[in-house]
XYZ file of C-alpha atoms in Angstrom:
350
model
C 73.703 282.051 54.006
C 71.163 283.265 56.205
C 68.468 281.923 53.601
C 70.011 278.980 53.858
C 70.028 278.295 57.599
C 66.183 279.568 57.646
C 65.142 277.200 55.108
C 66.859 274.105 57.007
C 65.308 271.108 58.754
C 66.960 272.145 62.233
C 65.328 276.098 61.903
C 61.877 274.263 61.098
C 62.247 271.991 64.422
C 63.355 274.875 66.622
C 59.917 277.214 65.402
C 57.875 273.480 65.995
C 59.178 273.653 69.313
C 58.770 277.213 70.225
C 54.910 277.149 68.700
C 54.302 273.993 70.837
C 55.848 275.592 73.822
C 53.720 278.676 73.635
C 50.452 276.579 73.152
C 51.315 274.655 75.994
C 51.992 277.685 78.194
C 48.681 279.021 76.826
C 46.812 275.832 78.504
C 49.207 275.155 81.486
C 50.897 278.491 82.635
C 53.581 276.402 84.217
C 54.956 275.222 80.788
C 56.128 279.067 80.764
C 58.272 278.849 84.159
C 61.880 278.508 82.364
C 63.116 276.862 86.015
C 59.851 274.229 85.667
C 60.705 273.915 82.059
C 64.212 272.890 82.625
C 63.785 270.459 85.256
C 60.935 268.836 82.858
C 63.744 267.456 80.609
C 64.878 264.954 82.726
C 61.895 262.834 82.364
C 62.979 262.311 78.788
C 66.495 263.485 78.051
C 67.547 259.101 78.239
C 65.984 259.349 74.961
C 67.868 261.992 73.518
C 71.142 260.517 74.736
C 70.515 257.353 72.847
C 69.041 258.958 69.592
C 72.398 261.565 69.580
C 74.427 257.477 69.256
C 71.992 256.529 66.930
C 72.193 259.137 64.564
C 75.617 258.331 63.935
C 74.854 254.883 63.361
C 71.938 255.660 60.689
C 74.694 258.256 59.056
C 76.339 254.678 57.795
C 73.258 252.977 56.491
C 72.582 250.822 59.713
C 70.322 250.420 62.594
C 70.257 249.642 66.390
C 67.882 249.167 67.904
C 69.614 247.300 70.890
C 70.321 250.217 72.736
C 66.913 250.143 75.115
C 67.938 246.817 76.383
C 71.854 248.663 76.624
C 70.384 251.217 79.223
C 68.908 248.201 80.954
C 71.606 246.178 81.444
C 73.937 248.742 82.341
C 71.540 249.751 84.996
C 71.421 246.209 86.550
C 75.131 245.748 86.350
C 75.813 248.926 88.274
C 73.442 247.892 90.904
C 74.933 244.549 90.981
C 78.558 245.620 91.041
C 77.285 248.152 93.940
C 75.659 245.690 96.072
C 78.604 243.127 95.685
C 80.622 245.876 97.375
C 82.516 247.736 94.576
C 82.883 251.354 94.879
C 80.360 253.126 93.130
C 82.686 254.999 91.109
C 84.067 251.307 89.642
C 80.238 250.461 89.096
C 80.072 253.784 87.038
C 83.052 252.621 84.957
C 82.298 248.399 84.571
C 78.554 249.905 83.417
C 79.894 251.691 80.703
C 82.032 249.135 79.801
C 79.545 246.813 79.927
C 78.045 249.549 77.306
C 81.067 249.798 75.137
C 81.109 246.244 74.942
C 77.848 245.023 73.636
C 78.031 247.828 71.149
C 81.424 246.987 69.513
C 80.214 243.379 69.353
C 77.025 244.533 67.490
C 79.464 246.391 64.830
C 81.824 243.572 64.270
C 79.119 241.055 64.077
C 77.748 243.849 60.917
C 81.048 244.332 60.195
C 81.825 240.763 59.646
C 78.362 239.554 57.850
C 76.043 240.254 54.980
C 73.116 240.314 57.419
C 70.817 243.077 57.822
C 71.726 244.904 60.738
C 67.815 245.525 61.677
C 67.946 241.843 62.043
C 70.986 241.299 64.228
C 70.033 244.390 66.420
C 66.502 242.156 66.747
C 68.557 239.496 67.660
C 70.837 241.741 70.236
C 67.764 243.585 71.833
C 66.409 240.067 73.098
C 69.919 238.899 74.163
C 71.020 241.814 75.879
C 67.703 241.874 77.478
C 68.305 237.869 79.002
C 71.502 238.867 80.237
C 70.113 241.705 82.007
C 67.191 239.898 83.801
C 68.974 236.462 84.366
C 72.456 238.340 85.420
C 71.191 238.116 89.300
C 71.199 234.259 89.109
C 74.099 233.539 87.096
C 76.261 235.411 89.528
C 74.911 233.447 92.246
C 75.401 229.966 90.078
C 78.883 231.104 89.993
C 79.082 231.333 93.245
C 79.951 235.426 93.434
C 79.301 236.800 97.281
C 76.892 239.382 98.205
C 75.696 240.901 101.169
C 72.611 240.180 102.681
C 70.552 236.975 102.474
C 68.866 235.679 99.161
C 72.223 236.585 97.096
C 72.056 238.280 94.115
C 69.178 236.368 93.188
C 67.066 238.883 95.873
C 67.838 241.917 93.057
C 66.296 240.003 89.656
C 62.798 241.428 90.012
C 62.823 244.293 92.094
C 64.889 247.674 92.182
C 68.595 248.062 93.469
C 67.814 251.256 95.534
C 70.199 253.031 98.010
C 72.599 254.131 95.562
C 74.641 256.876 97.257
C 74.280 260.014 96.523
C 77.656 260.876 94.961
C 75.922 259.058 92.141
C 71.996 259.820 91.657
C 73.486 263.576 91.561
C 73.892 262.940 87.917
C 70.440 261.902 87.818
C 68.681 264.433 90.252
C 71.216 267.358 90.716
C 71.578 270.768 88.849
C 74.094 273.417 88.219
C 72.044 276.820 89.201
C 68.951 276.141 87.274
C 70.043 273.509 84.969
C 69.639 269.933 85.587
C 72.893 267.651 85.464
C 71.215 265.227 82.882
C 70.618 267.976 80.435
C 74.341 268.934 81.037
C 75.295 265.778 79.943
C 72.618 265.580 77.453
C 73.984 268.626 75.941
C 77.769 267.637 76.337
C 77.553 264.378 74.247
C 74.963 265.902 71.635
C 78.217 268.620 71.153
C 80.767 265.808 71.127
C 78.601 263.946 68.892
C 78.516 267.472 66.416
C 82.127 267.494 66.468
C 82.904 264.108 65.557
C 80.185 264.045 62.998
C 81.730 267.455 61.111
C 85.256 268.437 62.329
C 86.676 264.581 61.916
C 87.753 262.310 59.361
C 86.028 260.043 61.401
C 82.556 262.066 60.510
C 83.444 261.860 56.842
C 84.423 257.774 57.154
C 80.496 257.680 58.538
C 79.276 259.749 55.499
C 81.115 257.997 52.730
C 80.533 254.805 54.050
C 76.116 255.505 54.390
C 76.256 256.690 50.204
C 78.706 253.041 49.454
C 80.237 251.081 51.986
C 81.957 249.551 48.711
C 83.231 252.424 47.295
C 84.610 254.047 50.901
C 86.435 251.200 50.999
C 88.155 251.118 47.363
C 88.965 254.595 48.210
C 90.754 253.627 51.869
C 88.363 253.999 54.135
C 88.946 251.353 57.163
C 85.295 250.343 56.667
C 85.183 247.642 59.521
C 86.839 249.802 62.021
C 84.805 252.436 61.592
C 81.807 250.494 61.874
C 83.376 248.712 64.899
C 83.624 252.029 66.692
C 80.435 254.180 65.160
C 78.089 251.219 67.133
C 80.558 250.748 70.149
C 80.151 254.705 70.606
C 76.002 254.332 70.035
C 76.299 251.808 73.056
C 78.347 253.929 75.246
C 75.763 256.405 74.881
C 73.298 254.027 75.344
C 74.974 253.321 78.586
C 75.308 256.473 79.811
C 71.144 257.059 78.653
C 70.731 254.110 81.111
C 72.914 255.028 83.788
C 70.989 259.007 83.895
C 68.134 257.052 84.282
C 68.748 254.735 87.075
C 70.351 258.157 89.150
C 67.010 259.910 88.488
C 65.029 257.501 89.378
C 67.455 256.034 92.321
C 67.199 252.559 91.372
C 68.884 249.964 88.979
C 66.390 247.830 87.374
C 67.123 245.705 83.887
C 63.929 246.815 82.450
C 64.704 250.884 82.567
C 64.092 252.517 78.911
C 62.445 249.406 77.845
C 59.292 251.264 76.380
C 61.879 254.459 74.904
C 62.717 252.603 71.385
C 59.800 254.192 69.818
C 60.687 257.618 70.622
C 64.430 257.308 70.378
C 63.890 256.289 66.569
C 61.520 259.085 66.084
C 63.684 261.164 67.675
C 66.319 260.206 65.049
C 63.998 260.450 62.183
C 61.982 263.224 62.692
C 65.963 265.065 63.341
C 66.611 264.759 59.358
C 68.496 261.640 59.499
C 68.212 259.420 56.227
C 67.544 256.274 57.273
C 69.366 255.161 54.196
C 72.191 256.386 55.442
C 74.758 259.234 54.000
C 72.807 262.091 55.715
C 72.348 263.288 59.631
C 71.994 265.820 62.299
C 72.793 265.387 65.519
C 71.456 269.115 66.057
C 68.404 268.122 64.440
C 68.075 264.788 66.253
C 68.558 267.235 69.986
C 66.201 269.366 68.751
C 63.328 266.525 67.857
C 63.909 264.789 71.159
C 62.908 267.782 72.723
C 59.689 268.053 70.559
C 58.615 264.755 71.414
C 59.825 265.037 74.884
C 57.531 268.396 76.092
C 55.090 266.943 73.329
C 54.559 263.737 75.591
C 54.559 265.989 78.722
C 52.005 268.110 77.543
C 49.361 265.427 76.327
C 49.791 264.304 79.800
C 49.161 267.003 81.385
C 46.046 267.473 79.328
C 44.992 264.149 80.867
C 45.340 262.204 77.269
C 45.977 258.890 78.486
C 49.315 257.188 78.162
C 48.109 254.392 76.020
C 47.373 257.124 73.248
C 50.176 258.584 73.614
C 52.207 256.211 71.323
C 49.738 256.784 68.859
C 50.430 260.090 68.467
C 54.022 259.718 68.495
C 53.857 256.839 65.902
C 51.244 259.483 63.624
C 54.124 262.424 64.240
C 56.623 260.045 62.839
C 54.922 259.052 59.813
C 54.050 262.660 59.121
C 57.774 263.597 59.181
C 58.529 261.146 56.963
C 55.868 262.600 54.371
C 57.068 265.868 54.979
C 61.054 264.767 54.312
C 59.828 262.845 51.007
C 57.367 265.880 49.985
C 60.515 268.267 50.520
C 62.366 266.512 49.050
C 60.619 266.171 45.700
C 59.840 269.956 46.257
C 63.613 270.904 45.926
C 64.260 268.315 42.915
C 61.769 269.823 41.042
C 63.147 273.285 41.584
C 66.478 272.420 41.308
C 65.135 270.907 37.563
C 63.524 274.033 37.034
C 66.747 276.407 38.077
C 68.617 274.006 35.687
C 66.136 273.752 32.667
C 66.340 278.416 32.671
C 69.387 278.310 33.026
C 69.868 275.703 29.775
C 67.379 278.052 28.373
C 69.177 281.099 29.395
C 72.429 280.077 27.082
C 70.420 278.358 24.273
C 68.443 282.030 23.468
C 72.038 283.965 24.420
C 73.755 281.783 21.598
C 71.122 282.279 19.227
């Protein structure tokens, strides 16, 4: 058992991260202050929110890659909703909605067609991402009130600041020495681990990433399942969004616009097949982290940000080597284990 756990994926990501850690801390002391440390992971935890929905969605053989323009427009309809008047709490609650919504309709749209859900995600990520910039003037062509002059059509291009703070707690508080969007980071990664393992739910997603027609010859409610696996992956795009507009105080439609990269990496580099049937939501928590004090610490090295991509995009096609090489490294010993032990019996019968 304990061989086991030390030869997984998840054990290899949690030395990467310690190694980088201490390599860090050996060129910037201050990557060694735990309280620093902590605090650092709400520059990037968005991203681990959405990869943690993702990786559900990749356990079925899909994609979304939506979910950057999700965070978006959940930002700008909170602001909206909050300028209009609505209690903030209510804003909270239409966002994630709003969240809820656009993911369902991405699964029953898969659901419901042959078409490759890369492609309709494509076609989502662009939609969602109209909606969210031309929102402000279609509620003032419909003739919804706001305060202030301009209407709603004041709050297309610039920032919806002056959220109370009630709200950009969850953005900018903590809890001792641990930040709130960590908290919550850590509470949906755990409710995504549950789901994924303790759930028939978890096995639907499984069954239905190794044969969507055989899961459903043996019962599984395919369409439901896929209904709900990508209206959960844009709730927790939603909430990704809405951590992001309370730490940065301000609801914009473009916020984790530039995050699809990582989120997927994050997903990938986790031990999620991308051909569905196999995932780790530990895994994926564990990579977005990587990436996350990876990113900080180039940085901070004064690598500029238009490299940093690169890096991330060369990290990601490593992993991928490294899952195939692995891969092929336990096939071949598994043949080997099997052709001794065929061996083994042969020379005992004889």
């Amino acid at each position: 058992m304990k061989s086991s756990v030390f030869k997984s994926w998840e054990f290899m990501l949690a030395a990467v991260l310690v190694v980088e850690l201490i390599v860090l801390g050996l060129i910037n002391p201050a990557f060694l202050n735990i309280e620093n440390l902590l605090f650092s992971t709400s520059d990037f935890v968005h991203v681990i929110i959405a990869a943690v929905g993702l990786t559900l969605v990749i356990m079925t053989g899909g994609m979304d890659i939506s979910g950057v323009s999700v965070m978006g427009l959940a930002s700008i309809v909170l602001g909206l909703a909050f300028v209009a008047g609505v209690p903030i709490g209510a804003c909270v609650v239409l966002a994630l909605a709003v969240g809820l919504g656009a993911g369902a309709f991405n699964g029953t749209v898969i659901a419901k067609t042959d078409v490759n859900p890369l492609v309709i995600t494509l076609a989502m990520l662009f939609l969602y991402a109209g909606v969210a910039s031309g929102l402000p003037t279609l509620l003032d062509m419909m003739g919804f009130a706001v305060a202030g002059a301009g209407g709603f059509e004041a709050y297309q291009y610039e920032g919806i600041s002056g959220l109370p703070k009630s709200f950009t707690w969850i953005g900018t508080g903590a809890v001792g020495w641990v930040p709130v969007p960590l908290i919550i980071t850590v509470v949906i990664a755990a409710g995504a681990t549950y789901l994924m393992h303790r759930t028939r739910f978890g096995r639907f997603l499984k069954l239905i990433g190794v044969s969507a027609e055989v899961a459903r010859f043996t019962g599984v409610p395919v369409t439901r399942t896929l209904v709900t696996v990508y209206a959960l992956n844009g709730f927790a795009a939603a909430v990704a969004g809405l951590v992001l507009t309370a730490y940065f105080t301000s609801a914009r439609s473009d916020l984790g616009a530039e995050a699809l990269l990582n989120i997927i990496t994050a997903v990938v580099l986790g031990g999620s097949s991308i051909y569905g049937g196999q995932g780790s939501v530990l895994g994926t928590f564990l990579a977005g982290l990587v990436l996350g004090f990876l990113r900080q610490g180039l940085l901070a090295l004064g690598i500029s940000s238009d490299v940093v991509p690169v890096i991330v995009g060369a990290l990601l096609i490593g992993s991928v080597a490294l899952k195939i090489g692995m891969g092929v490294l336990g096939t071949r010993r598994a043949n080997r284990r099997a052709y001794e032990t065929e061996r083994a019996a042969v020379g005992g019968n004889g």
